[in-house]
Short mmCIF file of C-alpha atoms in Angstrom, two decimals:
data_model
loop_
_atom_site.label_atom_id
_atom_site.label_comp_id
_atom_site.label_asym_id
_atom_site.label_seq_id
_atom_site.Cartn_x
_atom_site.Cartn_y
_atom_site.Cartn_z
CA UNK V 521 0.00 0.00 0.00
CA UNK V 522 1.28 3.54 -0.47
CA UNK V 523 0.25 6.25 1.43
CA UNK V 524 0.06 10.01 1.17
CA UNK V 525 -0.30 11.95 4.52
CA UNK V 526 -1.34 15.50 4.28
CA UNK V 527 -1.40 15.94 7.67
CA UNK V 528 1.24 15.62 10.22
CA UNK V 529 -0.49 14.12 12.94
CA UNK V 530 -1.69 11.43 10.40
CA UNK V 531 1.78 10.46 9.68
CA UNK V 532 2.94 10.45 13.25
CA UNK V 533 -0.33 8.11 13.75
CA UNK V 534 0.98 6.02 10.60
CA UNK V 535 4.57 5.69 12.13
CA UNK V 536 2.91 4.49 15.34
CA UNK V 537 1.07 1.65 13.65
CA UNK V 538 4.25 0.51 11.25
CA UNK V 539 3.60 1.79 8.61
CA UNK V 540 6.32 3.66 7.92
CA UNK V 541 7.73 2.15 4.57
CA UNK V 542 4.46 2.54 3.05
CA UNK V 543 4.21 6.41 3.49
CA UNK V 544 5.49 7.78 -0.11
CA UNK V 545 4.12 11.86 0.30
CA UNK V 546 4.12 14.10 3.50
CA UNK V 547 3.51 17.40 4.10
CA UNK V 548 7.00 20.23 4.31
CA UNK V 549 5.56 19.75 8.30
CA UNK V 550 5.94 16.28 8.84
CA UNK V 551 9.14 15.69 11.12
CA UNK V 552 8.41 13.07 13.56
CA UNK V 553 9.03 10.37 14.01
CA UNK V 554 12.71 12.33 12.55
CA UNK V 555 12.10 9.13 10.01
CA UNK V 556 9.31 11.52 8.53
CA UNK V 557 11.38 14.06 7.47
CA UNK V 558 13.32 11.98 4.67
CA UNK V 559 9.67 11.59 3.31
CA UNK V 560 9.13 13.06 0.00
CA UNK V 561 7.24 16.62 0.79
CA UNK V 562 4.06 16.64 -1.56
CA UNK V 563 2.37 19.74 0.36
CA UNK V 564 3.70 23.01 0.79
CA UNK V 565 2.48 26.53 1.60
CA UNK V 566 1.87 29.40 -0.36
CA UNK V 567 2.94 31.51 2.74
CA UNK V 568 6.65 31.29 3.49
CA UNK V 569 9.51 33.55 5.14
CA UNK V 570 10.29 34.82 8.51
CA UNK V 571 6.76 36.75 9.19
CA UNK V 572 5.78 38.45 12.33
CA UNK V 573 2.56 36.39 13.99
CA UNK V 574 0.81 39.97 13.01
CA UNK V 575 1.74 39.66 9.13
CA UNK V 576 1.30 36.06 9.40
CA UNK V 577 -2.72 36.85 10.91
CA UNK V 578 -3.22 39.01 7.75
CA UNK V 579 -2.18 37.26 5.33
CA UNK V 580 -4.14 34.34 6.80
CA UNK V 581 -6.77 36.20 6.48
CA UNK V 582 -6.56 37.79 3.24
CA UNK V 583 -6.45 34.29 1.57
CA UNK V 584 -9.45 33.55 3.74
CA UNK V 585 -11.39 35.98 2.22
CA UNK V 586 -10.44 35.65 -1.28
CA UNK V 587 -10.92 32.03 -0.98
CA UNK V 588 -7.43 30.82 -1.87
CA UNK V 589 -5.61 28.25 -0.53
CA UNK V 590 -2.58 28.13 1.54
CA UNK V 591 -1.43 25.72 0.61
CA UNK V 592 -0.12 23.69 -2.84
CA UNK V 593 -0.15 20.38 -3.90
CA UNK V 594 2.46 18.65 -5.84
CA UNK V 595 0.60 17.46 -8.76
CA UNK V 596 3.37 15.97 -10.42
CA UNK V 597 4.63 13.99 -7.51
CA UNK V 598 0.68 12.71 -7.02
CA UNK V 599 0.74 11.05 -10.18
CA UNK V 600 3.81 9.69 -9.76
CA UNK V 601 3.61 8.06 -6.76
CA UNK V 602 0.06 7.18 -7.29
CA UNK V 603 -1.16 6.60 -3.94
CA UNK V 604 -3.78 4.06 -2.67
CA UNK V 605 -4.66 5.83 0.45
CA UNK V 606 -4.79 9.56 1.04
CA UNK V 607 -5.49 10.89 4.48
CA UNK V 608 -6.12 14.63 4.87
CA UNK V 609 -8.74 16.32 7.43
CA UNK V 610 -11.47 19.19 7.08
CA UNK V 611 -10.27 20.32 10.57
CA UNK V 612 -8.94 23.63 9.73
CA UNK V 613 -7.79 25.48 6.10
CA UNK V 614 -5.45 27.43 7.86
CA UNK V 615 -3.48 24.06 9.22
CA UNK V 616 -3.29 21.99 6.47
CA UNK V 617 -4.38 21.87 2.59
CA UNK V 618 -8.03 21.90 1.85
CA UNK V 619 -10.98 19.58 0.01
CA UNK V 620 -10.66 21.73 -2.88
CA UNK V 621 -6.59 21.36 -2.91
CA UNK V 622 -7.06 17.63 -2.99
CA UNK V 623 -9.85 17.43 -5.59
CA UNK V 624 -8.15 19.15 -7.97
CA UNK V 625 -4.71 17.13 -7.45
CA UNK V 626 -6.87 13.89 -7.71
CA UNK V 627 -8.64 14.71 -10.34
CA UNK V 628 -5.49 13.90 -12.75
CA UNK V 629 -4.69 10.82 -11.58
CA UNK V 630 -5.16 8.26 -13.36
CA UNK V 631 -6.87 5.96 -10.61
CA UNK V 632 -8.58 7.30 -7.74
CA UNK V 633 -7.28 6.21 -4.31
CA UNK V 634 -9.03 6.42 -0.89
CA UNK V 635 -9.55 9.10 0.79
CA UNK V 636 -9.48 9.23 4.94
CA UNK V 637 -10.57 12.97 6.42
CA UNK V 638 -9.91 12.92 9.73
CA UNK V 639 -11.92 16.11 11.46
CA UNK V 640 -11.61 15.57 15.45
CA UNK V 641 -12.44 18.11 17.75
CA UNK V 642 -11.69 15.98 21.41
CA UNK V 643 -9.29 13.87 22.45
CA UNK V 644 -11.53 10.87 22.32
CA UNK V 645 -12.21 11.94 18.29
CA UNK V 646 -8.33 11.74 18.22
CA UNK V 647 -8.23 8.37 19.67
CA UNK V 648 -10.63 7.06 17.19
CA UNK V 649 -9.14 8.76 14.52
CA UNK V 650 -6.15 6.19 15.20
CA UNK V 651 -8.89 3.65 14.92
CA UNK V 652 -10.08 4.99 11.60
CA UNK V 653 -6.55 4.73 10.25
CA UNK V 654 -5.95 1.19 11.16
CA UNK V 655 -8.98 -0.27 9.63
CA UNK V 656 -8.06 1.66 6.31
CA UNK V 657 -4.68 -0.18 6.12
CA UNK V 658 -5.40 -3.16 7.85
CA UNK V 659 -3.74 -2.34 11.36
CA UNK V 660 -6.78 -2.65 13.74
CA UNK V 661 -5.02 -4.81 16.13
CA UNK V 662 -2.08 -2.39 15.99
CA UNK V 663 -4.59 0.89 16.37
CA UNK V 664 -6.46 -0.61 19.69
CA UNK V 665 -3.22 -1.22 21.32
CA UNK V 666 -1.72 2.02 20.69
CA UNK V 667 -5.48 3.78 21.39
CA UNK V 668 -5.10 1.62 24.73
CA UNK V 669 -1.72 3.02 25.63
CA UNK V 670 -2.57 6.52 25.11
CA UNK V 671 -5.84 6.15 27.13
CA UNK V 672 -4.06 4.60 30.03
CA UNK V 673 -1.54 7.64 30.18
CA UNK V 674 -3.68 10.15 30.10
CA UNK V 675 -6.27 8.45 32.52
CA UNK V 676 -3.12 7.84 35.33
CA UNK V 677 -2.95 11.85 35.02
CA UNK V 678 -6.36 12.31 35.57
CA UNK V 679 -6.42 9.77 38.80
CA UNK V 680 -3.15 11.36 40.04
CA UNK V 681 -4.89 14.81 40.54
CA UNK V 682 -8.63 13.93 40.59
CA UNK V 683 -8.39 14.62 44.65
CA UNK V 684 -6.18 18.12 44.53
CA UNK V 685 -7.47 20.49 46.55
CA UNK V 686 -7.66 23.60 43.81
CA UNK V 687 -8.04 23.68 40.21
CA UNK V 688 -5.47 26.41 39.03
CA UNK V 689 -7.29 29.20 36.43
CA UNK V 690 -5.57 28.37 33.62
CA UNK V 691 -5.20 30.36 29.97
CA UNK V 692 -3.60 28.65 27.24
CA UNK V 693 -2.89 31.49 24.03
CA UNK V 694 -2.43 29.88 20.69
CA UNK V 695 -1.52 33.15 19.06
CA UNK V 696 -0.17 36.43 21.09
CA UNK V 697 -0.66 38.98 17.95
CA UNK V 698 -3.61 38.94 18.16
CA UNK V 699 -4.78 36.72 20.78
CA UNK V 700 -6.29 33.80 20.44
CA UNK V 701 -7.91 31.26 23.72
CA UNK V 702 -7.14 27.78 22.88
CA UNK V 703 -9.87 25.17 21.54
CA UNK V 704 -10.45 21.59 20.68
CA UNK V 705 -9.34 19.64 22.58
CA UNK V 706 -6.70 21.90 25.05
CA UNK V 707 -9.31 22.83 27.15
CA UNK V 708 -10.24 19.11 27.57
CA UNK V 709 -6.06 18.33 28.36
CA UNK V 710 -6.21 21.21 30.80
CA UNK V 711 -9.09 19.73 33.10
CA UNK V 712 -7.21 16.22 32.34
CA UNK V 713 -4.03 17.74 33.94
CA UNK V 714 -6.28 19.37 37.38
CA UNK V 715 -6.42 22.98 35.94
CA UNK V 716 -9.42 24.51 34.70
CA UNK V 717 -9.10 27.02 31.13
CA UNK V 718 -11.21 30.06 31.64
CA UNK V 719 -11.16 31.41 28.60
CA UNK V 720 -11.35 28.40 25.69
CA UNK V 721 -14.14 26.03 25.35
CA UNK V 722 -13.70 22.41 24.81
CA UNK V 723 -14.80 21.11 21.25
CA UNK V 724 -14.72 24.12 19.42
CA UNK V 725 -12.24 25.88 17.41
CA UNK V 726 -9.87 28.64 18.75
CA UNK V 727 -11.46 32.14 18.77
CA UNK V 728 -9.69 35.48 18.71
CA UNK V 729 -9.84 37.58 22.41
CA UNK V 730 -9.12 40.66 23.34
CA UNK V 731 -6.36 41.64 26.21
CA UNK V 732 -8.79 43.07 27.95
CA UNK V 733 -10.50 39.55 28.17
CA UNK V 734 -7.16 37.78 29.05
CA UNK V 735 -6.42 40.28 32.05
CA UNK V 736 -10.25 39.89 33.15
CA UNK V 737 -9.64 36.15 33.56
CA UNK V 738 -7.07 36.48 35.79
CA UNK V 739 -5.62 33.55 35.17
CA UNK V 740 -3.54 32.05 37.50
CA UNK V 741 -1.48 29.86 35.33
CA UNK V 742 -0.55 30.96 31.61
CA UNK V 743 0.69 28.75 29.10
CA UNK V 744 1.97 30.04 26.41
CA UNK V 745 0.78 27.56 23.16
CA UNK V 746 1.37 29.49 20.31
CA UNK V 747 0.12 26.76 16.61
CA UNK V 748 2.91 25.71 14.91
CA UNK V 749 5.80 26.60 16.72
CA UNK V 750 8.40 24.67 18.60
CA UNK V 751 9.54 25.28 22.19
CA UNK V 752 12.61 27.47 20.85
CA UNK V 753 10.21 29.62 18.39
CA UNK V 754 7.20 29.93 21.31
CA UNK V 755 10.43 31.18 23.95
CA UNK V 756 11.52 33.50 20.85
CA UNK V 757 7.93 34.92 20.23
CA UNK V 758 6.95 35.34 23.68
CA UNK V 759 10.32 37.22 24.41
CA UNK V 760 9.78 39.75 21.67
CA UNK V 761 6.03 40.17 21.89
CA UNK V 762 5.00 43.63 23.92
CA UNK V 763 2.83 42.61 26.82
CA UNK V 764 -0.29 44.17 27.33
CA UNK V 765 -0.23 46.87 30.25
CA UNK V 766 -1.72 45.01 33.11
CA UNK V 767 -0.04 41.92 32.50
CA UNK V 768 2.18 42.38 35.60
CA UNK V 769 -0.48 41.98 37.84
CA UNK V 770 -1.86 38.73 36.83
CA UNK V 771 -1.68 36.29 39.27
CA UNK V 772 0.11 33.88 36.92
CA UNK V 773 2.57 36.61 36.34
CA UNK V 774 3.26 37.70 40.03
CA UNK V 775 3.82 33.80 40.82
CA UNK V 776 6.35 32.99 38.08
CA UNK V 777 3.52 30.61 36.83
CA UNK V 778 3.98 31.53 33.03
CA UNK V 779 5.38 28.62 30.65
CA UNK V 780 6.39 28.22 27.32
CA UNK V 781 5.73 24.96 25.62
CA UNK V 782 6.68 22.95 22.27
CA UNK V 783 3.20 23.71 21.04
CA UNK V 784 3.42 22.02 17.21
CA UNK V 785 4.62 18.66 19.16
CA UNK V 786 2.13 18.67 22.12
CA UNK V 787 -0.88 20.95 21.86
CA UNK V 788 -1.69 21.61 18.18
CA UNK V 789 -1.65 18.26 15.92
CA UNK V 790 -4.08 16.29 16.77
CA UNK V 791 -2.21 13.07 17.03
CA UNK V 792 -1.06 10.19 19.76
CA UNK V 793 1.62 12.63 21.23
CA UNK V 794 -1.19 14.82 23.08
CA UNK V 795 -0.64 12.20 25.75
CA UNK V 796 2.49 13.87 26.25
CA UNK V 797 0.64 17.48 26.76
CA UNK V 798 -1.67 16.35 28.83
CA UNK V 799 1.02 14.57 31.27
CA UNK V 800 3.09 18.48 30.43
CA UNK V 801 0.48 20.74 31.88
CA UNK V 802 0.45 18.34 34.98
CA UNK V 803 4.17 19.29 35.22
CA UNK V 804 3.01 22.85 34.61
CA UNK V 805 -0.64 22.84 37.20
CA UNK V 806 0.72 20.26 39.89
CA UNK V 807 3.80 19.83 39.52
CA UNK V 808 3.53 17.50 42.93
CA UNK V 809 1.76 15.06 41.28
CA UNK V 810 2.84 14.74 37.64
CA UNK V 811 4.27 11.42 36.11
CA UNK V 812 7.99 11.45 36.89
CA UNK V 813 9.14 11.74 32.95
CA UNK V 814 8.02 14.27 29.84
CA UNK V 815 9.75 14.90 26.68
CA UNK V 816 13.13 16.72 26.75
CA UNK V 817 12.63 20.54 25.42
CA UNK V 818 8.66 20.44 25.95
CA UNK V 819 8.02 22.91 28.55
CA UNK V 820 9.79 26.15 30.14
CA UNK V 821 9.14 28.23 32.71
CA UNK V 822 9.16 32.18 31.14
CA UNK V 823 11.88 34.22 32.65
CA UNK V 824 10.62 36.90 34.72
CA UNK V 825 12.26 39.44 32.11
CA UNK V 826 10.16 37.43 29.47
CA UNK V 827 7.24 37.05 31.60
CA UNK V 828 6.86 41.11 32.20
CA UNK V 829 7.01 40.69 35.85
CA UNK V 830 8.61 43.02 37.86
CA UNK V 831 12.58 42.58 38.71
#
């Protein structure tokens, strides 16, 4: 069987049931497993360079409203390769190529594979979504046992704080410029981990805030999620961004309770490493209580220079 993933939480769900050597077309995003990366890249976007998150918002939205894609599809390589299984999503334009990319790339091959969206919006959609992938290639042994695995992890976090006395207020941003409250299935990984997210709702996409609604919530932990990028890039974002006056006297702030995180790993694909962000913000919310191991370069606490809290 050969495979095209359009998405990179597809491929990492691929990987994890061994199917590896019969992915033949990723996405320019698709880097883990690292195996991923030596993929041939059949995606790529039509927005490129080292934008601002502002520039990056407008042109976002520009396309939006013209009704043009972001993203472009390597006809060529389609028909070469011609795939029996494609698996793309209906998720989110922004994220990854559309229904409309896709038809018209299929449409010139000469045989029509399968197609697998995947559109969850919860953890448990996710989880299934791993099921929906094994029974199109033939891995539904594979799928429950990796579907198990990530259920036990994530329900051992949940048990480990289900008695904690407090519930942190918690505000996860998936964009700084402008803001944007987290969605999906964060706000589901944030009650997982013992916190409760004041400001994004569970099952539904992310939504655009203003300041004035961030500083309202007065959040007592902040975690700083911003879609796409990697610990290094959130730390480098978050560092350069101008705070908001007010920001100092957040609780979160005042505490030293404001953390970066490898959001593109952890938070934003919806794939089987969201295990590993739920068990991160229970390093982040209670510390005390969180599994003993997470991922190396997941998580940092903001320096208090970064943070905007007073010396």
């Amino acid at each position: 069987m050969k495979i095209v993933s359009l998405l990179p939480s597809a491929t990492e769900m691929l990987f994890a049931l061994g199917l590896g050597d019969s992915i033949a077309g990723v996405t320019h995003e698709c880097d883990f497993p690292p195996e991923a990366a030596r993929k041939r890249v059949v995606v790529r976007p039509r927005i490129s360079g080292n934008l601002s998150q502002a520039e990056i918002d407008r042109l976002v939205t520009e396309h939006m409203a013209r009704h043009e894609s972001l993203y472009c599809i390597d006809v060529a390589a389609m028909k070469e390769i011609e795939p029996d299984l494609v698996v793309t999503q209906d998720l989110c334009h922004v994220c990854a190529a559309s229904p409309d990319d896709l038809g018209a790339a299929l449409a010139v091959l000469p045989r029509a594979p399968r197609v697998l969206s995947l559109t969850p919006h919860t953890l448990s959609d996710v989880w299934d979504d791993i099921r929906r992938v094994g029974e199109a290639t033939g891995r539904v042994v594979e799928a429950e046992e990796v579907v198990g695995g990530l259920r036990r992890r994530v329900a051992a976090v949940a048990s480990a704080v289900a008695n904690v006395q407090a519930r942190p207020r918690t505000v996860c941003l998936e964009w700084l410029d402008p803001p944007y409250a987290c969605g999906h299935w964060v706000p589901e990984m944030v009650a997982l981990a013992g916190g409760q997210e004041v400001l994004g709702k569970a099952g539904e996409p992310s939504f655009r805030v203003r300041w004035e609604d961030v500083l309202a919530a007065q959040p007592e932990v902040i975690v700083i999620t911003l879609c796409g990028y990697n610990l290094a890039q959130v730390e480098e974002q978050f560092a350069k961004f101008v705070l908001p006056p007010g920001w100092q006297a957040l609780p979160a702030v005042r505490s030293g309770r404001v953390f970066c995180v490898d959001a593109t790993s952890y938070f934003s694909r919806p794939g089987p490493r969201l295990a590993d962000g739920v068990e991160i913000l229970a390093h982040i919310v209670h510390p005390e209580r969180a599994p003993a191991h997470i991922p190396a370069n997941s998580v940092r606490a903001a320096s208090r220079r970064q943070a905007g809290a007073a010396a």
